[in-house]
C-alpha atoms as one frame of an Amber mdcrd trajectory, in Angstrom:
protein
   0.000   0.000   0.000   1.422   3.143  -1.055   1.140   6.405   0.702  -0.016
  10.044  -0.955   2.279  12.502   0.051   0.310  14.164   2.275  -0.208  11.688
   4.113   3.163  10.843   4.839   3.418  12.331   8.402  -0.222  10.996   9.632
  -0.437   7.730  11.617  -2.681   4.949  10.049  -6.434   5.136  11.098  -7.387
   1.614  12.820 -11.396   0.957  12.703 -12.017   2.069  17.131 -12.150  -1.388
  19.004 -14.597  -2.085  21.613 -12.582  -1.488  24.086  -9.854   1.504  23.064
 -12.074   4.061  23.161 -12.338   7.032  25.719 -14.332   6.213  28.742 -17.788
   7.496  28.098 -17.773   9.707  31.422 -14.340  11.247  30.942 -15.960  12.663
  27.215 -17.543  15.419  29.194 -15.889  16.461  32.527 -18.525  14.628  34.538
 -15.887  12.575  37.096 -13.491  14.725  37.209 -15.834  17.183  38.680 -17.425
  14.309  40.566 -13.675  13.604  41.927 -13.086  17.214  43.032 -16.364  17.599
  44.834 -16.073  14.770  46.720 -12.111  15.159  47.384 -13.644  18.711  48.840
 -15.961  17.324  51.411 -13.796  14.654  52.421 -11.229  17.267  53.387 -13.707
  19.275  55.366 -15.103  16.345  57.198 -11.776  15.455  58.139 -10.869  18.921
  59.476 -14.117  19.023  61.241 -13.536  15.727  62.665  -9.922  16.879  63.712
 -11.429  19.992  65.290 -13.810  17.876  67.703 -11.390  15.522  68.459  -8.497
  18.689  69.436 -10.625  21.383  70.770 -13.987  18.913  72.133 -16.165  21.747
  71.864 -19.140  21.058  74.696 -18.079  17.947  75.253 -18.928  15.960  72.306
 -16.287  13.421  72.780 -17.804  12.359  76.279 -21.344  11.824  74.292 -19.280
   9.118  72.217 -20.689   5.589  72.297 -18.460   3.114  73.907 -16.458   4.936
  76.447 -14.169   7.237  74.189 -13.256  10.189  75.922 -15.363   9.920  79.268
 -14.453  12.186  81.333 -12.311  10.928  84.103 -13.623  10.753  87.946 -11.869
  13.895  89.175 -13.324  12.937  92.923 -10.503  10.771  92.990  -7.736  13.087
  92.161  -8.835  15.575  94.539  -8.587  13.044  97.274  -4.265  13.045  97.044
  -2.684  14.975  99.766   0.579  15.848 100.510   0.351  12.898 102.924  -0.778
  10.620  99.968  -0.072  12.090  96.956  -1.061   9.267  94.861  -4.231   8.308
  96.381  -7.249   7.206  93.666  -4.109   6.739  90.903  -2.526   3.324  90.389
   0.953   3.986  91.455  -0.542   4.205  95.047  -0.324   0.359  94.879   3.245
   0.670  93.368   5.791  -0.714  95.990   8.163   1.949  97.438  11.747   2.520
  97.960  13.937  -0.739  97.138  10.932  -2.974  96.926   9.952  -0.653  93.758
  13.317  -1.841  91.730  11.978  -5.766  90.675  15.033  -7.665  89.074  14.305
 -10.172  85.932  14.828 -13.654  86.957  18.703 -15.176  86.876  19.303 -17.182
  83.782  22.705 -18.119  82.131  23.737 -15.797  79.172  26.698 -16.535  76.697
  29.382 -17.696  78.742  28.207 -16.623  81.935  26.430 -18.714  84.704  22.966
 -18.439  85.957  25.058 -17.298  89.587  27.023 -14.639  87.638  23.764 -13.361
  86.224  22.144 -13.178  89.400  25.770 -11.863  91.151  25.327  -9.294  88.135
  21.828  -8.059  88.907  22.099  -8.304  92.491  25.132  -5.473  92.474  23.046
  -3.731  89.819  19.923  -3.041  91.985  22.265  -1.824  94.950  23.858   0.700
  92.650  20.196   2.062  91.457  18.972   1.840  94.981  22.486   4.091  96.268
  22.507   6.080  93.666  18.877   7.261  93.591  16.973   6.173  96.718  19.867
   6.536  99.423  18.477   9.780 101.685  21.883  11.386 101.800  21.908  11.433
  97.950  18.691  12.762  98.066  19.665  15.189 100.174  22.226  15.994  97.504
  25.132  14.914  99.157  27.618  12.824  96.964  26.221   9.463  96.442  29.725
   7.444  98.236  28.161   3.793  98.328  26.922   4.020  94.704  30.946   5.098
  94.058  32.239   2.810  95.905  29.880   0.054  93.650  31.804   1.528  90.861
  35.515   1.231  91.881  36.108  -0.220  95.111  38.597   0.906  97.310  39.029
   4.169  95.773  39.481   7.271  97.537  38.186  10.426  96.528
């Protein structure tokens, strides 16, 4: 098949198939302004939804089915005193002092033996307790036994 010279630069013209043609919404703008409306109020809804959630304007979260943001029992956090400051909260039931600092059970690691382990952890919770719960460190005095954990024997 020979070409006219005109036609030279043109692209042969195929007979459309069934299924290469343009989508019949895209032929007149109908999705795409479909897509930009609804992008729109999706954004909105999500900043309005942000909004409640941040500022909880009258209490709307508290109105929420299924316990999301109740309000929380402030009786109980106006029963601390400087006697108990963490009454109604559960770190009142939190052991104190030395009992506070729970060790993980002794196993053997590597090359060391379960009794190293526990030799290990043992000198590690009297260093935290010297260091932070001994009352003359508190007091802000130097912290001596926690030192003397470190490097035995040495003199300041």
């Amino acid at each position: 098949m020979t070409r006219r010279p005109s036609e030279k630069n043109t692209p042969p013209q195929y007979p459309e198939g069934r299924r290469t043609g343009p989508a019949w919404r895209e032929t007149d703008g109908r999705a795409a302004r479909r897509r930009r409306v609804l992008g729109g109020v999706g954004v909105v809804l999500a900043v309005a939804v942000g909004a409640v959630v941040v500022v909880d304007p009258g209490g709307v979260r508290s109105r929420i089915p299924g316990g999301w943001g109740k309000k929380k029992d402030t009786a109980a956090a106006a029963s601390a005193t400087l006697d108990h400051p963490f009454a109604g909260s559960p770190a009142e039931q939190y052991a104190d002092g030395a009992a506070g600092i729970v060790m993980p059970e002794a196993a053997a690691v590597g090359e060391s033996s379960k009794e190293q382990v526990a030799s290990a952890l043992k000198l590690t919770k009297d260093f935290l307790v010297d260091a932070n719960l001994d009352p003359a460190t508190l007091r802000g005095e130097r912290p001596a036994a926690a030192l003397e954990l470190i490097e035995p024997g040495r003199r300041s």
